[in-house]
PDB file of C-alpha atoms and ligand atoms in Angstrom:
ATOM      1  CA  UNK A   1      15.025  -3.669  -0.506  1.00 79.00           C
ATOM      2  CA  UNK A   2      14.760   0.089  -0.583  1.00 91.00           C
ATOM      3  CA  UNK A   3      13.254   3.302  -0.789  1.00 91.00           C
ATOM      4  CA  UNK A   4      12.837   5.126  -4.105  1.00 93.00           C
ATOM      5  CA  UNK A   5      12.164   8.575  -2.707  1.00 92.00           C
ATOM      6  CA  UNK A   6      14.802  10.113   0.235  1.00 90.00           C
ATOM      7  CA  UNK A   7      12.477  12.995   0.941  1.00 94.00           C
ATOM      8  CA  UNK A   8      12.785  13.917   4.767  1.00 94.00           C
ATOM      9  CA  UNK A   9      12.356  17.774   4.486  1.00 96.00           C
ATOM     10  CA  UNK A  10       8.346  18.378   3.319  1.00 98.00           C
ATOM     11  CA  UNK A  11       6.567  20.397   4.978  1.00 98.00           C
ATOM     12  CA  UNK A  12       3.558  20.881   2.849  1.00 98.00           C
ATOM     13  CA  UNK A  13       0.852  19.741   5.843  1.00 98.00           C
ATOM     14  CA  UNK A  14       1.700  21.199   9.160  1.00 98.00           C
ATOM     15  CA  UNK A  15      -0.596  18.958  11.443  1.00 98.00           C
ATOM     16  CA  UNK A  16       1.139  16.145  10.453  1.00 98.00           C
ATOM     17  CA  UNK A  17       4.390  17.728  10.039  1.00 98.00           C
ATOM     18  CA  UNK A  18       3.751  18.514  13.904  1.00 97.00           C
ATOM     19  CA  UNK A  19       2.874  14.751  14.991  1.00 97.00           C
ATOM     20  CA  UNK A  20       5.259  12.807  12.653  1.00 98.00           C
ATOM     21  CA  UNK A  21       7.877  11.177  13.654  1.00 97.00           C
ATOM     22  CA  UNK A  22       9.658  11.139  10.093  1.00 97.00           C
ATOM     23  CA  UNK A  23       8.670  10.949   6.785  1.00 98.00           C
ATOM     24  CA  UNK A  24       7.462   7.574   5.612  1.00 98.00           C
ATOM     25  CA  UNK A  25       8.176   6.675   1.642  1.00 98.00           C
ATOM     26  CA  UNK A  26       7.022   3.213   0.376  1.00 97.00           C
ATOM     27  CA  UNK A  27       9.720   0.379   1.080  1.00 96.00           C
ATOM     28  CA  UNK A  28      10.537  -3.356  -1.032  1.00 95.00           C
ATOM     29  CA  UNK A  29      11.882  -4.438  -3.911  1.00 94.00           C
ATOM     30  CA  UNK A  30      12.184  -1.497  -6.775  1.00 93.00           C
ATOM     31  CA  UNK A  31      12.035  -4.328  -9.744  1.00 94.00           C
ATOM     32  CA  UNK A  32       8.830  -6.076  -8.669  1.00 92.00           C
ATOM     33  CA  UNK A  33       5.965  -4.711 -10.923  1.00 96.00           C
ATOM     34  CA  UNK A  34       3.474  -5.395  -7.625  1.00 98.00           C
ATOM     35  CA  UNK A  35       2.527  -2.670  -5.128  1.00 98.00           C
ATOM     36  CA  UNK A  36       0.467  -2.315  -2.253  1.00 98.00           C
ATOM     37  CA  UNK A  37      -0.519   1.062  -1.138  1.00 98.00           C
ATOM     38  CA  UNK A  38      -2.030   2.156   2.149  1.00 98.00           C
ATOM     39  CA  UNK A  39      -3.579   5.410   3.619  1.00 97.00           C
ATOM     40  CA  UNK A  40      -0.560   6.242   6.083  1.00 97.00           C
ATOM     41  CA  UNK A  41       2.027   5.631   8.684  1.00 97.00           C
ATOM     42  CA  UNK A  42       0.442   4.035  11.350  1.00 94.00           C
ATOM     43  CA  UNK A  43       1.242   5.606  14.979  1.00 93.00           C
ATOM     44  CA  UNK A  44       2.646   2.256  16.765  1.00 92.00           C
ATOM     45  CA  UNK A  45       4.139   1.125  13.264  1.00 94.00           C
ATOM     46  CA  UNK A  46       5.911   2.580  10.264  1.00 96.00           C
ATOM     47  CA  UNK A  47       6.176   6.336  12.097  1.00 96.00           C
ATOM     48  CA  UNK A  48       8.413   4.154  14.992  1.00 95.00           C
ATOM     49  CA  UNK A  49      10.376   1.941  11.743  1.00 95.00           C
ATOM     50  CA  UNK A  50       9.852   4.265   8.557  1.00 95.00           C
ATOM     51  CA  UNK A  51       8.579   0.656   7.139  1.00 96.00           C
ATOM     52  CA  UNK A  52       5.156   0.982   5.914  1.00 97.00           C
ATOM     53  CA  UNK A  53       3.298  -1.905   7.578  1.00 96.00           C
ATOM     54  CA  UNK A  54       5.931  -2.948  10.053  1.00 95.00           C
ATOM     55  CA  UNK A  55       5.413  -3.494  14.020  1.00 91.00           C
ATOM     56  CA  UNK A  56       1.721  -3.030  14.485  1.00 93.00           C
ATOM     57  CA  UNK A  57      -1.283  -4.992  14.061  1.00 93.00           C
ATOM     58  CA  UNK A  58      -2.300  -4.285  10.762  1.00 94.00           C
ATOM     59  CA  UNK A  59       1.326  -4.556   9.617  1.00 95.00           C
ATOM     60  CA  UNK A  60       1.538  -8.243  10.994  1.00 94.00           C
ATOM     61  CA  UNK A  61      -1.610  -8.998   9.015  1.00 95.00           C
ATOM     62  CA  UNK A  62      -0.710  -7.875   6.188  1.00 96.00           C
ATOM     63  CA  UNK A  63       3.065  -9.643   6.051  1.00 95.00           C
ATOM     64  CA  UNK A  64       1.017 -12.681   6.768  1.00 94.00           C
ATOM     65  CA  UNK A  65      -1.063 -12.219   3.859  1.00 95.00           C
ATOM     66  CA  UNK A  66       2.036 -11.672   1.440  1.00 96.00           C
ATOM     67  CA  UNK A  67       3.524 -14.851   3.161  1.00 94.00           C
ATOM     68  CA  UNK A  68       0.954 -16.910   2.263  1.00 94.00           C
ATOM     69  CA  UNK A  69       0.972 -15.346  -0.816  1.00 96.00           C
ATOM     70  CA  UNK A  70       4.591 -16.492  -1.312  1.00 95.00           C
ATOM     71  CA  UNK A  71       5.512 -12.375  -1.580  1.00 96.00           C
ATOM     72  CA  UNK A  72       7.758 -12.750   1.569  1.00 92.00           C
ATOM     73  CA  UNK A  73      10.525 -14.363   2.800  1.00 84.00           C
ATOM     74  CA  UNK A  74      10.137 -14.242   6.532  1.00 80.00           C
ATOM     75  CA  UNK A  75       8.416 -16.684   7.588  1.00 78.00           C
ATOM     76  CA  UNK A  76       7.337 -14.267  10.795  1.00 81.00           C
ATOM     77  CA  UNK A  77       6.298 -10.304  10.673  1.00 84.00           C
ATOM     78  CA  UNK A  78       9.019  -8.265  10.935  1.00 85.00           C
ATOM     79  CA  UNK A  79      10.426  -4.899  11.177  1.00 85.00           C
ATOM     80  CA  UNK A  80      13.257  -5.477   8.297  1.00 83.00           C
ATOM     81  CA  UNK A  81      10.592  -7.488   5.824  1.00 85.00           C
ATOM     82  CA  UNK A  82      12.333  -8.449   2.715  1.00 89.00           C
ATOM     83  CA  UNK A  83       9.332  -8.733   0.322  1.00 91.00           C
ATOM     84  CA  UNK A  84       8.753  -9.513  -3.403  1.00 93.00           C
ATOM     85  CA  UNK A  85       6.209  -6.244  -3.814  1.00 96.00           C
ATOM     86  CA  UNK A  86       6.659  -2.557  -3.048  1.00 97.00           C
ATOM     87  CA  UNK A  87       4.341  -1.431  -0.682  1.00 97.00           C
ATOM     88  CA  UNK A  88       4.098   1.986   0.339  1.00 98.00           C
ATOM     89  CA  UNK A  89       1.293   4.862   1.278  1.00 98.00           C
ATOM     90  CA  UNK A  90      -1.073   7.220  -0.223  1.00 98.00           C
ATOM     91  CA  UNK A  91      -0.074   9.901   2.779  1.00 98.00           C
ATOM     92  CA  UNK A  92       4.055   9.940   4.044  1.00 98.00           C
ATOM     93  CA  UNK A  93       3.082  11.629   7.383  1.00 98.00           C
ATOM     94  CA  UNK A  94       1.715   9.557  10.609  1.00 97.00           C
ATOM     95  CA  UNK A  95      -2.093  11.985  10.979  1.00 97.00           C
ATOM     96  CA  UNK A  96      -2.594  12.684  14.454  1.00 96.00           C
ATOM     97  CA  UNK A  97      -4.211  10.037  17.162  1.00 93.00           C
ATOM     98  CA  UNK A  98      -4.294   7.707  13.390  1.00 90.00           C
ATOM     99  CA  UNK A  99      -7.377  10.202  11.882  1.00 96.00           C
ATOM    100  CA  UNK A 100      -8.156  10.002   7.888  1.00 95.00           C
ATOM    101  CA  UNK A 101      -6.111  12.027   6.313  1.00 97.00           C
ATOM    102  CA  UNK A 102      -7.775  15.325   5.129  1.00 97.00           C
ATOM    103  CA  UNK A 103      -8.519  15.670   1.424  1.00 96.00           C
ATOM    104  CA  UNK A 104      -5.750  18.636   1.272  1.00 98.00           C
ATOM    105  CA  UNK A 105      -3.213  16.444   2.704  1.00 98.00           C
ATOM    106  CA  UNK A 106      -3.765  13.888   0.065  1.00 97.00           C
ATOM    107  CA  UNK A 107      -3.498  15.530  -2.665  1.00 97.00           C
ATOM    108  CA  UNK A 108      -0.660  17.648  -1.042  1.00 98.00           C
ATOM    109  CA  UNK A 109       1.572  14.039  -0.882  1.00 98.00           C
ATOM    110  CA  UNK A 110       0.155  12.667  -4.341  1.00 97.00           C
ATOM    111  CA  UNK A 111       3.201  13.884  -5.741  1.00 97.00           C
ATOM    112  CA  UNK A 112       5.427  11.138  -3.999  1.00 98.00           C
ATOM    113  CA  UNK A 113       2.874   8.136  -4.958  1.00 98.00           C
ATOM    114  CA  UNK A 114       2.581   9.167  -8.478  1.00 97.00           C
ATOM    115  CA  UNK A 115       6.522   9.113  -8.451  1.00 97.00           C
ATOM    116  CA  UNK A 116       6.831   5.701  -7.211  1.00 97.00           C
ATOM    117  CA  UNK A 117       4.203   4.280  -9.109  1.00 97.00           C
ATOM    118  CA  UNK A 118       6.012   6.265 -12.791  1.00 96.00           C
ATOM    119  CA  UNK A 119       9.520   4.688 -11.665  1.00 96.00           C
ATOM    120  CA  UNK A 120       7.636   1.011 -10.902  1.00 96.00           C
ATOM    121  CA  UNK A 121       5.213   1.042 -13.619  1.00 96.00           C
ATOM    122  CA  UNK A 122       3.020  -1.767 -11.635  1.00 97.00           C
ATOM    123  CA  UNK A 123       1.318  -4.373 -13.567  1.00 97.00           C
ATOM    124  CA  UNK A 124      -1.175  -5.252 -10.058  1.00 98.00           C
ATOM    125  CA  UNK A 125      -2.043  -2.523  -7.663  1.00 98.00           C
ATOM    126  CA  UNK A 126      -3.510  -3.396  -4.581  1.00 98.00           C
ATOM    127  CA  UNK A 127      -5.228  -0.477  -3.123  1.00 98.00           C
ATOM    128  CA  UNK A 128      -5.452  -1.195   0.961  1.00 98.00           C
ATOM    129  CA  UNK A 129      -8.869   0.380   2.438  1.00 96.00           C
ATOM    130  CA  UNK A 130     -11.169   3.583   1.128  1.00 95.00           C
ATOM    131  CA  UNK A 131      -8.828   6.305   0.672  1.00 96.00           C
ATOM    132  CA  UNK A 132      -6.253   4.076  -1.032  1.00 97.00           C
ATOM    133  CA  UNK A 133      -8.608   2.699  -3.385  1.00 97.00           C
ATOM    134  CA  UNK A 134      -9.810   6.223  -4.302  1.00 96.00           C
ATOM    135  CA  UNK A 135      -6.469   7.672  -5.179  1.00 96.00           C
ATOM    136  CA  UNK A 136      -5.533   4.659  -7.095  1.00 96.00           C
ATOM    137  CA  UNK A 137      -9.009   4.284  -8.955  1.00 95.00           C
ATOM    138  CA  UNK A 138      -9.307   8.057  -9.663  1.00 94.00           C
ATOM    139  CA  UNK A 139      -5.873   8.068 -11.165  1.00 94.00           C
ATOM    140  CA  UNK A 140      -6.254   5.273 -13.330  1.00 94.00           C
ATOM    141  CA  UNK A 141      -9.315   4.904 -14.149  1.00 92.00           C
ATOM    142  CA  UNK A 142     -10.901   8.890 -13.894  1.00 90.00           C
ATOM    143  CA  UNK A 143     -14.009   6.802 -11.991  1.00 90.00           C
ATOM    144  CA  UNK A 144     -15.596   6.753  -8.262  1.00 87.00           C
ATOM    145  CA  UNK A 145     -14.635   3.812  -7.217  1.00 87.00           C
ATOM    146  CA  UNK A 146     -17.680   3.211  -4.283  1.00 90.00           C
ATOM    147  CA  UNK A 147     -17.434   1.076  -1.125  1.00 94.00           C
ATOM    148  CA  UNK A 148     -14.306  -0.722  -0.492  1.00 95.00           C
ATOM    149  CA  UNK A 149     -16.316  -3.354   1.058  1.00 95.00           C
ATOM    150  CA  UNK A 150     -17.754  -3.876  -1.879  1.00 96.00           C
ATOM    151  CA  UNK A 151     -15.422  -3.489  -4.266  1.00 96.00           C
ATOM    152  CA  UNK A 152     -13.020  -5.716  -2.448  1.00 98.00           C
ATOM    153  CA  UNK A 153     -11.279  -8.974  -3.877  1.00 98.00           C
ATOM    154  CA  UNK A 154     -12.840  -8.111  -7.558  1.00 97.00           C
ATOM    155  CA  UNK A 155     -10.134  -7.304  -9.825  1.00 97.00           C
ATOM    156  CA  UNK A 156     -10.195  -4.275 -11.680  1.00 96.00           C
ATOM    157  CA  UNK A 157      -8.751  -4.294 -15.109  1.00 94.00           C
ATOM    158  CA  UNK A 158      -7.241  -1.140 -17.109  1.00 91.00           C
ATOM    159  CA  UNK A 159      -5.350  -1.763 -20.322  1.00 85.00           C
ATOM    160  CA  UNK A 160      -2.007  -2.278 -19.027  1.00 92.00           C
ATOM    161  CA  UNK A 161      -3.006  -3.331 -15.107  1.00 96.00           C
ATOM    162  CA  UNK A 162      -4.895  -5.068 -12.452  1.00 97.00           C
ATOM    163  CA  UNK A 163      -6.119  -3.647  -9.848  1.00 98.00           C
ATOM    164  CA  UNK A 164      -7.495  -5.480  -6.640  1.00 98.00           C
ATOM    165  CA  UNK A 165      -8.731  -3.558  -3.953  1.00 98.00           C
ATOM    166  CA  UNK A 166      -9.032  -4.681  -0.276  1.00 98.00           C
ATOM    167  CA  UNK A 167     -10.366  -4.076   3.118  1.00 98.00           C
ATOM    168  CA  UNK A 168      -8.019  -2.403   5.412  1.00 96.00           C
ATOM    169  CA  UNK A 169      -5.634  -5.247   7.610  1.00 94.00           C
ATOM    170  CA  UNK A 170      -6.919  -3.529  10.414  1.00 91.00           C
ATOM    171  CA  UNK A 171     -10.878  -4.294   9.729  1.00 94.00           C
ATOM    172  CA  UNK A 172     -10.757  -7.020   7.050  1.00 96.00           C
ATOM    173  CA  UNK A 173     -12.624 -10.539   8.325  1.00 96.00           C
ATOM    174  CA  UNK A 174     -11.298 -13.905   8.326  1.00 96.00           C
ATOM    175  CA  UNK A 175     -13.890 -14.557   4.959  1.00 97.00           C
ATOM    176  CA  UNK A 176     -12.512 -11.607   3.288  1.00 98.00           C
ATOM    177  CA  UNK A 177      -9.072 -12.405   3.607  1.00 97.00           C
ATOM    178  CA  UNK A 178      -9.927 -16.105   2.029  1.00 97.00           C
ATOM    179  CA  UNK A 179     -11.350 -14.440  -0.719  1.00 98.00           C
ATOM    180  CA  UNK A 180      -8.434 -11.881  -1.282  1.00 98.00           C
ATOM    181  CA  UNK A 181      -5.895 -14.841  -1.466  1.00 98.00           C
ATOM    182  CA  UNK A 182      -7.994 -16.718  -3.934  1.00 98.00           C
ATOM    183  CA  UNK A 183      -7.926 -14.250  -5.656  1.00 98.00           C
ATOM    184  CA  UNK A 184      -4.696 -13.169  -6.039  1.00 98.00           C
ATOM    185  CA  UNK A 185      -2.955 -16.172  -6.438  1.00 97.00           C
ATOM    186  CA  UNK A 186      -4.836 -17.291  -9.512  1.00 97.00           C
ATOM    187  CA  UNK A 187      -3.388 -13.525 -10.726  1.00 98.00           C
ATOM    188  CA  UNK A 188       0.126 -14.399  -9.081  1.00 97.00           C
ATOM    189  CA  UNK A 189       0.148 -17.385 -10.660  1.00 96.00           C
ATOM    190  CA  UNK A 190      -0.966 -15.878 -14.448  1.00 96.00           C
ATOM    191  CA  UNK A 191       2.215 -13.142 -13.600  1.00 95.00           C
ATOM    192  CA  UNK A 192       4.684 -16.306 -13.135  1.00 94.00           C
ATOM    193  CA  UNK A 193       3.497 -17.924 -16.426  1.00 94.00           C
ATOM    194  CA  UNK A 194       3.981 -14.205 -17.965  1.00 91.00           C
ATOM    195  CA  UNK A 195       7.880 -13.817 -16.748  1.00 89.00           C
ATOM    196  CA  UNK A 196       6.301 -11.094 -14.590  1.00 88.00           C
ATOM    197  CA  UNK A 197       6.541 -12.605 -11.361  1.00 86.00           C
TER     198      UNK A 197
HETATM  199  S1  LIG B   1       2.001  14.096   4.285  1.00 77.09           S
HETATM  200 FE1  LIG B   1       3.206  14.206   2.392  1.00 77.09          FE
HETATM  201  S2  LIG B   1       2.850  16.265   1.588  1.00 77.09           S
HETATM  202 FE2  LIG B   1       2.215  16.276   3.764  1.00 77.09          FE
HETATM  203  S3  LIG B   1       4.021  16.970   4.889  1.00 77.09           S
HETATM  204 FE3  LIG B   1       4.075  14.719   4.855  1.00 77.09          FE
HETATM  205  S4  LIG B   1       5.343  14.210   3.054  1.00 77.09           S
HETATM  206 FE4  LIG B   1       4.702  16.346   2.835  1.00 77.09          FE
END
């Protein structure tokens, strides 16, 4: 497990540079050619670990998820999770009281996501909530990608990828979760017949 950027010195958005805690990059396993990307650090969470989706709510839903998707070893949510996925953020800096990170600061951190996602070259991206899917879908696909609720659980294709957006862990329903782990493990289990899982 590890992190594929050591940044800890930007400074290119000074409200969050002001509330952060330290600089979040996206944490797992740098071979697995599956990602999971977020908006950013959550307060309670990956600000206090430097984990993305570590010791808050939405972290402990989503490490259930990639249990039951068989992407994680611990059996419980953890702060140390030792994953078969990358999963990191669009944004690197904890926003203030948890806001939506501005426009500005998005594309002021894009830099470190389009890094990550060169050096992993992903074969499925899952986008986590609106912002995430619009970064991801934009860059890709050069489209608007419309309402996550919409949009989520229905696999996107590009030549080389799939891309399966869903509803942030922190507003996601029990029915939507169901249909999220349908569909990924028919994709999971395609990926294992491929060698790529
Ligand atoms: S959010 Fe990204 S671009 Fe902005 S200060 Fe943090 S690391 Fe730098």
């Amino acid at each position: 497990m590890q992190h594929l950027i050591d940044n800890q010195s930007c400074v290119r958005c000074p409200a969050l540079v002001a509330n952060r805690s330290r600089i979040v990059h996206g944490y797992g396993d740098p071979s697995a050619r599956i990602v999971f990307i977020g908006e950013a650090p959550g307060q309670h969470g990956a600000d206090q670990t430097g984990i993305p989706f570590t010791h808050d709510r939405s972290g402990a839903r989503l490490q259930r998820m990639l249990t039951a998707l068989g992407l994680m070893n611990n059996s419980q949510p953890t702060e140390h999770p030792r994953w078969q996925c990358f999963v990191t953020n669009v944004v690197r800096c904890c926003p203030p009281e948890n806001r939506t990170p501005t426009r500005t600061e998005q594309i002021n951190c894009l830099p470190f996501l389009l890094d990550e996602l060169t050096q992993l070259n992903p074969y499925l991206i899952i986008p986590i909530g609106r912002l995430a899917l619009r970064a991801v879908v934009e860059y890709y696909l050069e489209t608007d990608p419309g309402s996550i609720r919409v949009a989520h659980a229905i696999p996107l294709r590009t030549n080389s990828r799939i891309i399966v957006p869903m509803v942030h862990p922190a507003r996601i329903s029990h029915a939507q979760i169901e249909a999220f782990i349908a569909v990924m493990q028919e994709i999971l289990d395609a990926m294992r017949k491929c060698g790529l899982l």
